[in-house]
mmCIF file of N, CA, C and O in Angstrom:
data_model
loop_
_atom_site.group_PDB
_atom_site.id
_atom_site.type_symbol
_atom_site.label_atom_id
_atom_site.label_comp_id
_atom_site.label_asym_id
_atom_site.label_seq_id
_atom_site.Cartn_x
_atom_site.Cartn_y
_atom_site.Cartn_z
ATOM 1 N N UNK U 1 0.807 -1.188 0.000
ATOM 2 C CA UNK U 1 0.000 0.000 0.000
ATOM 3 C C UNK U 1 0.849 1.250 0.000
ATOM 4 O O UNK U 1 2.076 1.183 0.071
ATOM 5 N N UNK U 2 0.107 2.534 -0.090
ATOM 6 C CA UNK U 2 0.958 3.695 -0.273
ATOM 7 C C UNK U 2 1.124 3.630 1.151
ATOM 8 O O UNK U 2 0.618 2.938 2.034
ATOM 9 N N UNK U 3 2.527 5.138 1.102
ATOM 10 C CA UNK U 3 3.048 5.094 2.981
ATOM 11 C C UNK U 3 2.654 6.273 2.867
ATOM 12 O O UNK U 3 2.361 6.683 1.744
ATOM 13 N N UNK U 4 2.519 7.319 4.263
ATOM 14 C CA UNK U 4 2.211 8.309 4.501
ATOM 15 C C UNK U 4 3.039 8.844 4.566
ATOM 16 O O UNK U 4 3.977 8.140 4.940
ATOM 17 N N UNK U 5 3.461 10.456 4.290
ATOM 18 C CA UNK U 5 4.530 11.474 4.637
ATOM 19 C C UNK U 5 4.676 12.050 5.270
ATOM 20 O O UNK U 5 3.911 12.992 5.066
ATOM 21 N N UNK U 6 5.518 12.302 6.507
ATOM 22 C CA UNK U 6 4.871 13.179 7.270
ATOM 23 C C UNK U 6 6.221 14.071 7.675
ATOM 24 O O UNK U 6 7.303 13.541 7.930
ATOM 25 N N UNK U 7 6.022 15.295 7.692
ATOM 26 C CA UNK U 7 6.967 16.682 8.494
ATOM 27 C C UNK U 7 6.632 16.404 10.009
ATOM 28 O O UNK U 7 5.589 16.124 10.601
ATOM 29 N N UNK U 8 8.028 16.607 10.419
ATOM 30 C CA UNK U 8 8.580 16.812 12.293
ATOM 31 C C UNK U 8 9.361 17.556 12.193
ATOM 32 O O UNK U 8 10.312 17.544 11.412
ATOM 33 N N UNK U 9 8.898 18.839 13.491
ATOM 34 C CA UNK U 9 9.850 19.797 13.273
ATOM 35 C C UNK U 9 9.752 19.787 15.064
ATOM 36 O O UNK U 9 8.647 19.482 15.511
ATOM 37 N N UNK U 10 10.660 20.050 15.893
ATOM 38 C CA UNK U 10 11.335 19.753 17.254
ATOM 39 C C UNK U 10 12.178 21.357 17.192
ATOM 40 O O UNK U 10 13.146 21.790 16.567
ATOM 41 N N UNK U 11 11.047 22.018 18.381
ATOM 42 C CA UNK U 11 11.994 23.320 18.541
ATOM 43 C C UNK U 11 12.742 23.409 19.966
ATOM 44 O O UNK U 11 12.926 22.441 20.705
ATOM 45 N N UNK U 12 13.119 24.659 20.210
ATOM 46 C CA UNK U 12 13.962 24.776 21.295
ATOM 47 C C UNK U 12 13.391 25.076 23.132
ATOM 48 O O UNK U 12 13.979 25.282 24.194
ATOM 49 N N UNK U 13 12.191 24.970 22.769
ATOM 50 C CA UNK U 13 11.416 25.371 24.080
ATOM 51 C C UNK U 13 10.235 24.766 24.011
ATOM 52 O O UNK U 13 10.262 23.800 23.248
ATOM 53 N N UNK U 14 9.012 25.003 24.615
ATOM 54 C CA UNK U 14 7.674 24.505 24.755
ATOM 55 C C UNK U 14 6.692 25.809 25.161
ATOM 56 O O UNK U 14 5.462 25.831 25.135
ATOM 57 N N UNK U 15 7.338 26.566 25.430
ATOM 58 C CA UNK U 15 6.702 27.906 25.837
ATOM 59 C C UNK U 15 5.880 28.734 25.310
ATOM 60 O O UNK U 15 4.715 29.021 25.583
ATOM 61 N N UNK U 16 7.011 29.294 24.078
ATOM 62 C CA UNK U 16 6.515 30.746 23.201
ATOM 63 C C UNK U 16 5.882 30.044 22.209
ATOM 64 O O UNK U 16 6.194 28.872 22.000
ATOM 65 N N UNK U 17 5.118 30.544 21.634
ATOM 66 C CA UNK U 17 4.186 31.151 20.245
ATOM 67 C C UNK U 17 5.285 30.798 19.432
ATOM 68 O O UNK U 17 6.435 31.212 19.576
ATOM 69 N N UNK U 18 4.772 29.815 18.352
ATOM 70 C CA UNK U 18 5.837 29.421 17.385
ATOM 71 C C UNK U 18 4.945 29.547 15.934
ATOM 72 O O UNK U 18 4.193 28.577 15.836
ATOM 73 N N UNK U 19 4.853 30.320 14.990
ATOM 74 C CA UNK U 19 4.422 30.377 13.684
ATOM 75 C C UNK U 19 4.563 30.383 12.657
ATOM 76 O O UNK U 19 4.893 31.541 12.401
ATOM 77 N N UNK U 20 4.540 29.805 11.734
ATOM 78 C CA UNK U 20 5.305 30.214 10.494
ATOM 79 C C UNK U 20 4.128 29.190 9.025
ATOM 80 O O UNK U 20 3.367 28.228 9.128
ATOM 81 N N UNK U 21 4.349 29.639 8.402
ATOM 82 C CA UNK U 21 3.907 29.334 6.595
ATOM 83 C C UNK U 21 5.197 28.330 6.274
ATOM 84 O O UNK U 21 6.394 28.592 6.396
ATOM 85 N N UNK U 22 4.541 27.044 5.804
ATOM 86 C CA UNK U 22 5.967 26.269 5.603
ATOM 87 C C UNK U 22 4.841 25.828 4.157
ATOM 88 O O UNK U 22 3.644 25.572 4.028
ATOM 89 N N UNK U 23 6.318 25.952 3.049
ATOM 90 C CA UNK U 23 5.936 25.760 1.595
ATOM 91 C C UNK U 23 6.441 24.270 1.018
ATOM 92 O O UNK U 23 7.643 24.184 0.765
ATOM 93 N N UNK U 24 5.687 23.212 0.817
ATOM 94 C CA UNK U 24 6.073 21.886 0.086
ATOM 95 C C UNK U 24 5.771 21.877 -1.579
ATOM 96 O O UNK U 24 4.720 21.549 -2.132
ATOM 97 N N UNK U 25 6.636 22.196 -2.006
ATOM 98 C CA UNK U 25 6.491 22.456 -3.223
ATOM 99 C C UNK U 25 5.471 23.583 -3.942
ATOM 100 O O UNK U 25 6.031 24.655 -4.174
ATOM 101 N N UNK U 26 4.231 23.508 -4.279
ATOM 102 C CA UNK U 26 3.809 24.320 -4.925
ATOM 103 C C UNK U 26 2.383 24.244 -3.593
ATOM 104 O O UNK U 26 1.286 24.750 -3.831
ATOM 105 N N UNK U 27 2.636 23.672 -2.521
ATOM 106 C CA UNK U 27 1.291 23.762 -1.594
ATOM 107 C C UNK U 27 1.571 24.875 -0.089
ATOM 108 O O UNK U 27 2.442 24.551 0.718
ATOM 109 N N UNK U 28 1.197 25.447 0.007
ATOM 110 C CA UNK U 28 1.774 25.693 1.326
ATOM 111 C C UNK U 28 0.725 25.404 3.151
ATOM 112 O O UNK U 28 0.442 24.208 3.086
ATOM 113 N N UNK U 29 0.386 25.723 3.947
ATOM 114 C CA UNK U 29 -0.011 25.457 5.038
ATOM 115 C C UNK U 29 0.402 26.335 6.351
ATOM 116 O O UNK U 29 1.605 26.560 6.476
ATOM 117 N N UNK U 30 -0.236 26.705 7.060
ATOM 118 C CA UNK U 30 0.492 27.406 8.323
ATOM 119 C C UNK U 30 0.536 26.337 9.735
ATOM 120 O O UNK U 30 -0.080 25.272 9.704
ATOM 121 N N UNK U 31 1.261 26.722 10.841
ATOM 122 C CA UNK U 31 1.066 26.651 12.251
ATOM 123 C C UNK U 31 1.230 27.460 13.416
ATOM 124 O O UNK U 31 2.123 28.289 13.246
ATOM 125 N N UNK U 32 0.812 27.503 14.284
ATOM 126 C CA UNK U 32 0.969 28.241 14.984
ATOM 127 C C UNK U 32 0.999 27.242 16.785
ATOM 128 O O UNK U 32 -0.067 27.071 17.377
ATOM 129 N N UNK U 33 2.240 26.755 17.338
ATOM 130 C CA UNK U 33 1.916 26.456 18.318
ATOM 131 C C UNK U 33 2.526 26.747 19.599
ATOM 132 O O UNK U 33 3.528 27.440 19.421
ATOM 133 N N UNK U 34 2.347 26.527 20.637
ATOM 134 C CA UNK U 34 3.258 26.822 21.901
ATOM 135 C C UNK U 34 4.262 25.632 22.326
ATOM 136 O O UNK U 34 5.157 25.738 23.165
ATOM 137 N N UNK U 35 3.828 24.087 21.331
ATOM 138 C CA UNK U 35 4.283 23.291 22.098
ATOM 139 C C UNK U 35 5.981 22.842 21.175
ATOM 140 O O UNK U 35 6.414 23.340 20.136
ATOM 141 N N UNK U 36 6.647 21.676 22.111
ATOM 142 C CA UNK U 36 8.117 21.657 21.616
ATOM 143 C C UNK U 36 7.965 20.861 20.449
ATOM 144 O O UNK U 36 9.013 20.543 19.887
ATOM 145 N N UNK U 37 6.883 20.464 19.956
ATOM 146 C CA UNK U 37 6.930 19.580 18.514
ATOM 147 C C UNK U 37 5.669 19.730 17.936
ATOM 148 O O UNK U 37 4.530 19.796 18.400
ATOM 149 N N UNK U 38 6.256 19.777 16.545
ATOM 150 C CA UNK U 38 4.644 19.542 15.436
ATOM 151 C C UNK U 38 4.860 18.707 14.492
ATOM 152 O O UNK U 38 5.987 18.411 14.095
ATOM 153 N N UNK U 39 3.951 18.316 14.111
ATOM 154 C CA UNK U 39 4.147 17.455 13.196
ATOM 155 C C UNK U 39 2.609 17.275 12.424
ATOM 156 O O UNK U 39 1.565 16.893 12.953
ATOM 157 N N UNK U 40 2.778 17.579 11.361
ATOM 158 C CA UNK U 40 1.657 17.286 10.184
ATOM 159 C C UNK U 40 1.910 15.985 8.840
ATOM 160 O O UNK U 40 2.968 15.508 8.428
ATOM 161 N N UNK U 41 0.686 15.741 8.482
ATOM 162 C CA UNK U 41 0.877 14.673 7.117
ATOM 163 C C UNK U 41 1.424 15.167 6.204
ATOM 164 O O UNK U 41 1.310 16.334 6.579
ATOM 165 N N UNK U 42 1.927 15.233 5.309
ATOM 166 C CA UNK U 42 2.422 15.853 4.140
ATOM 167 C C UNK U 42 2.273 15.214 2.542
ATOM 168 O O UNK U 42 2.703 15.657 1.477
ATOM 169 N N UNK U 43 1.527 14.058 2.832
ATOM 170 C CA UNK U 43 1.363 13.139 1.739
ATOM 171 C C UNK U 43 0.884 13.779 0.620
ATOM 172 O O UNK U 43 1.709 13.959 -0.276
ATOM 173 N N UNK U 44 0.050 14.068 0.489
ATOM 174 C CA UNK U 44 -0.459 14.324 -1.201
ATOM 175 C C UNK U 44 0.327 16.206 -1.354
ATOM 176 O O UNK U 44 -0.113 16.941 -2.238
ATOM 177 N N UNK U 45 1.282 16.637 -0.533
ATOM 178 C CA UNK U 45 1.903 17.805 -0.817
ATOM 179 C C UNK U 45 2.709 17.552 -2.108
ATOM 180 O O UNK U 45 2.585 18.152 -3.175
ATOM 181 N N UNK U 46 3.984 16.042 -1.656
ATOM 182 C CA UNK U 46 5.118 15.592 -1.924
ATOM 183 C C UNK U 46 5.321 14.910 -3.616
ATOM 184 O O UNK U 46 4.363 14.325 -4.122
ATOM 185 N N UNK U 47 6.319 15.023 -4.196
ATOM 186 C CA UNK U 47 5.867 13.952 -5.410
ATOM 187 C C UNK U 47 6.938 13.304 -4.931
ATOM 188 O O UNK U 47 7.618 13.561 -3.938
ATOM 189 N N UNK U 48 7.078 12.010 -6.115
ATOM 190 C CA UNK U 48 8.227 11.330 -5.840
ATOM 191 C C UNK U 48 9.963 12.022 -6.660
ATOM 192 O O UNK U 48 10.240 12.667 -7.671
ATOM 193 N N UNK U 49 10.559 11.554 -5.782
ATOM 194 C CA UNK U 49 11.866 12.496 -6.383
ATOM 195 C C UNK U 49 12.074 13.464 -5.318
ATOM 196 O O UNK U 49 11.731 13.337 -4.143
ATOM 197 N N UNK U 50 12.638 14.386 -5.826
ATOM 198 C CA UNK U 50 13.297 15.540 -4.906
ATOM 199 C C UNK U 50 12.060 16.226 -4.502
ATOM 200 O O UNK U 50 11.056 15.763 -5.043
ATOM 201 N N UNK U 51 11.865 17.222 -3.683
ATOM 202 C CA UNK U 51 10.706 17.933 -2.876
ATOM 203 C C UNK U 51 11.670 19.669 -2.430
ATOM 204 O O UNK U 51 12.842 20.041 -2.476
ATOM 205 N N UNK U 52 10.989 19.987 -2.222
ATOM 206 C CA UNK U 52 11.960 21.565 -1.228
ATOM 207 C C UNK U 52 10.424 22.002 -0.652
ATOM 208 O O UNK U 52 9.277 22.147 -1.075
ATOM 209 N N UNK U 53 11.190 22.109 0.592
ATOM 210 C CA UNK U 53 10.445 22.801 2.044
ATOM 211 C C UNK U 53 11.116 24.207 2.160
ATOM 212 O O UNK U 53 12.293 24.367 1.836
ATOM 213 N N UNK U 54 10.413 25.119 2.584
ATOM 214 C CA UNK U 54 10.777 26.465 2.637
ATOM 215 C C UNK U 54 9.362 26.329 4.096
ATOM 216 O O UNK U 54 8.201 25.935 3.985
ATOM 217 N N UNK U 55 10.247 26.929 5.568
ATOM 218 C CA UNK U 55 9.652 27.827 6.391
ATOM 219 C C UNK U 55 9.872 28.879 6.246
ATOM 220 O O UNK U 55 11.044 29.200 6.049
ATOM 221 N N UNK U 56 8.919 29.802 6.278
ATOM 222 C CA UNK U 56 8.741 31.411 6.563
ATOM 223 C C UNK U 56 8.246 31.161 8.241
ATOM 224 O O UNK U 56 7.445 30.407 8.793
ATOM 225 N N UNK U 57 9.099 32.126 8.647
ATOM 226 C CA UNK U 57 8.746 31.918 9.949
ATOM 227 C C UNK U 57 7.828 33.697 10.247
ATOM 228 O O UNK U 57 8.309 34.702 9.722
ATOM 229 N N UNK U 58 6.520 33.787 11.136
ATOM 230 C CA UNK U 58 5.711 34.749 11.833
ATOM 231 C C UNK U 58 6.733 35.648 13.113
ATOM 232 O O UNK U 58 6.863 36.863 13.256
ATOM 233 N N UNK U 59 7.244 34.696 13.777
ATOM 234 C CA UNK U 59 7.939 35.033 14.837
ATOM 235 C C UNK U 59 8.729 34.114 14.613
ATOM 236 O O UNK U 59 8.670 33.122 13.886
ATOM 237 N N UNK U 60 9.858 34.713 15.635
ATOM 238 C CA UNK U 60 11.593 34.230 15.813
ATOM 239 C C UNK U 60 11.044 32.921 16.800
ATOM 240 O O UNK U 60 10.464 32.926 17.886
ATOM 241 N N UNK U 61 11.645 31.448 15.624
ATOM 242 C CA UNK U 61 12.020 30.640 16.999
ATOM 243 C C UNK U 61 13.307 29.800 16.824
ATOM 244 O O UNK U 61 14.097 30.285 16.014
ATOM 245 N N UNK U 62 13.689 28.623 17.422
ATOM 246 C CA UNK U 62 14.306 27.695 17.138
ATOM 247 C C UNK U 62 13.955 26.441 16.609
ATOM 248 O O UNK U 62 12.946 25.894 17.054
ATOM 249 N N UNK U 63 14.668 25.856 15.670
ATOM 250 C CA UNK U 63 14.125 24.194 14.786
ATOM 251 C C UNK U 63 15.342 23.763 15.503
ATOM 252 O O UNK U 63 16.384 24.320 15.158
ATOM 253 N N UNK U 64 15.413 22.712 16.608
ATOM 254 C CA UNK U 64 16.350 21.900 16.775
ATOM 255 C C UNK U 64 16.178 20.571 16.273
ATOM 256 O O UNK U 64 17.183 19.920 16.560
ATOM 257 N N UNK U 65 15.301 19.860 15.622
ATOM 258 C CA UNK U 65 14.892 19.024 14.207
ATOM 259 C C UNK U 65 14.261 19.211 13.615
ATOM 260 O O UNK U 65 13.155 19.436 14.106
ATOM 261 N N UNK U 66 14.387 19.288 12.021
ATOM 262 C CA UNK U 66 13.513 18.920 11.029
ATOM 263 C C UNK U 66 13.886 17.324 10.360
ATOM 264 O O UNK U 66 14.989 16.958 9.954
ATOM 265 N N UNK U 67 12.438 16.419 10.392
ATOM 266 C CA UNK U 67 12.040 15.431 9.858
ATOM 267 C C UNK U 67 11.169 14.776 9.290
ATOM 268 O O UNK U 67 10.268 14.189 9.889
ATOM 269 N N UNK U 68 11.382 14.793 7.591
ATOM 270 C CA UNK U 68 10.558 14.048 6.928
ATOM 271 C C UNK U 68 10.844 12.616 6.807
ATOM 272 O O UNK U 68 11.939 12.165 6.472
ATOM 273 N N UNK U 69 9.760 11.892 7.108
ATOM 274 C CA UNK U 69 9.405 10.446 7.485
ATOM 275 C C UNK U 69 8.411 9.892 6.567
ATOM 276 O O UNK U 69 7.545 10.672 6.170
ATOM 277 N N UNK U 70 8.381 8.590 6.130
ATOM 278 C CA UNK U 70 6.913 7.862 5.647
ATOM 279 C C UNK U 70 6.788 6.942 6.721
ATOM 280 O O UNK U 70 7.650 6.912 7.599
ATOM 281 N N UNK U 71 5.625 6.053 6.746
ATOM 282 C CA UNK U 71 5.155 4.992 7.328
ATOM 283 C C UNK U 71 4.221 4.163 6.709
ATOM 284 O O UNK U 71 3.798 3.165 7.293
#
């Protein structure tokens, strides 16, 4: 069967207001959270082959991981 795609992004705190517009190719999506991890599906964003992610970030934070995964 197909696998799912999914973005993990692991910041530097759990505290502040974290926001930003993150672009998967020609789709984009926002978040906005307080907590130390997010993570969304990304499947029907992605094709097969190469991909480019672009965050625009709302406010200043830290990415201490970014990870794209299937399952």
């Amino acid at each position: 069967g197909e696998k799912e795609v999914y973005l993990e992004l692991s910041f530097g705190d759990d505290t502040s207001e974290k926001t930003a517009t993150v672009y998967v190719q020609d789709y984009s999506f926002t978040f906005d959270t307080n907590d130390d991890e997010y993570q969304k599906k990304i499947t029907s964003y992605v094709d097969n082959g190469v991909n480019v992610i672009n965050i625009v970030p709302s406010r200043d934070f830290d990415v201490n991981n970014l990870k794209v995964y299937s399952e």
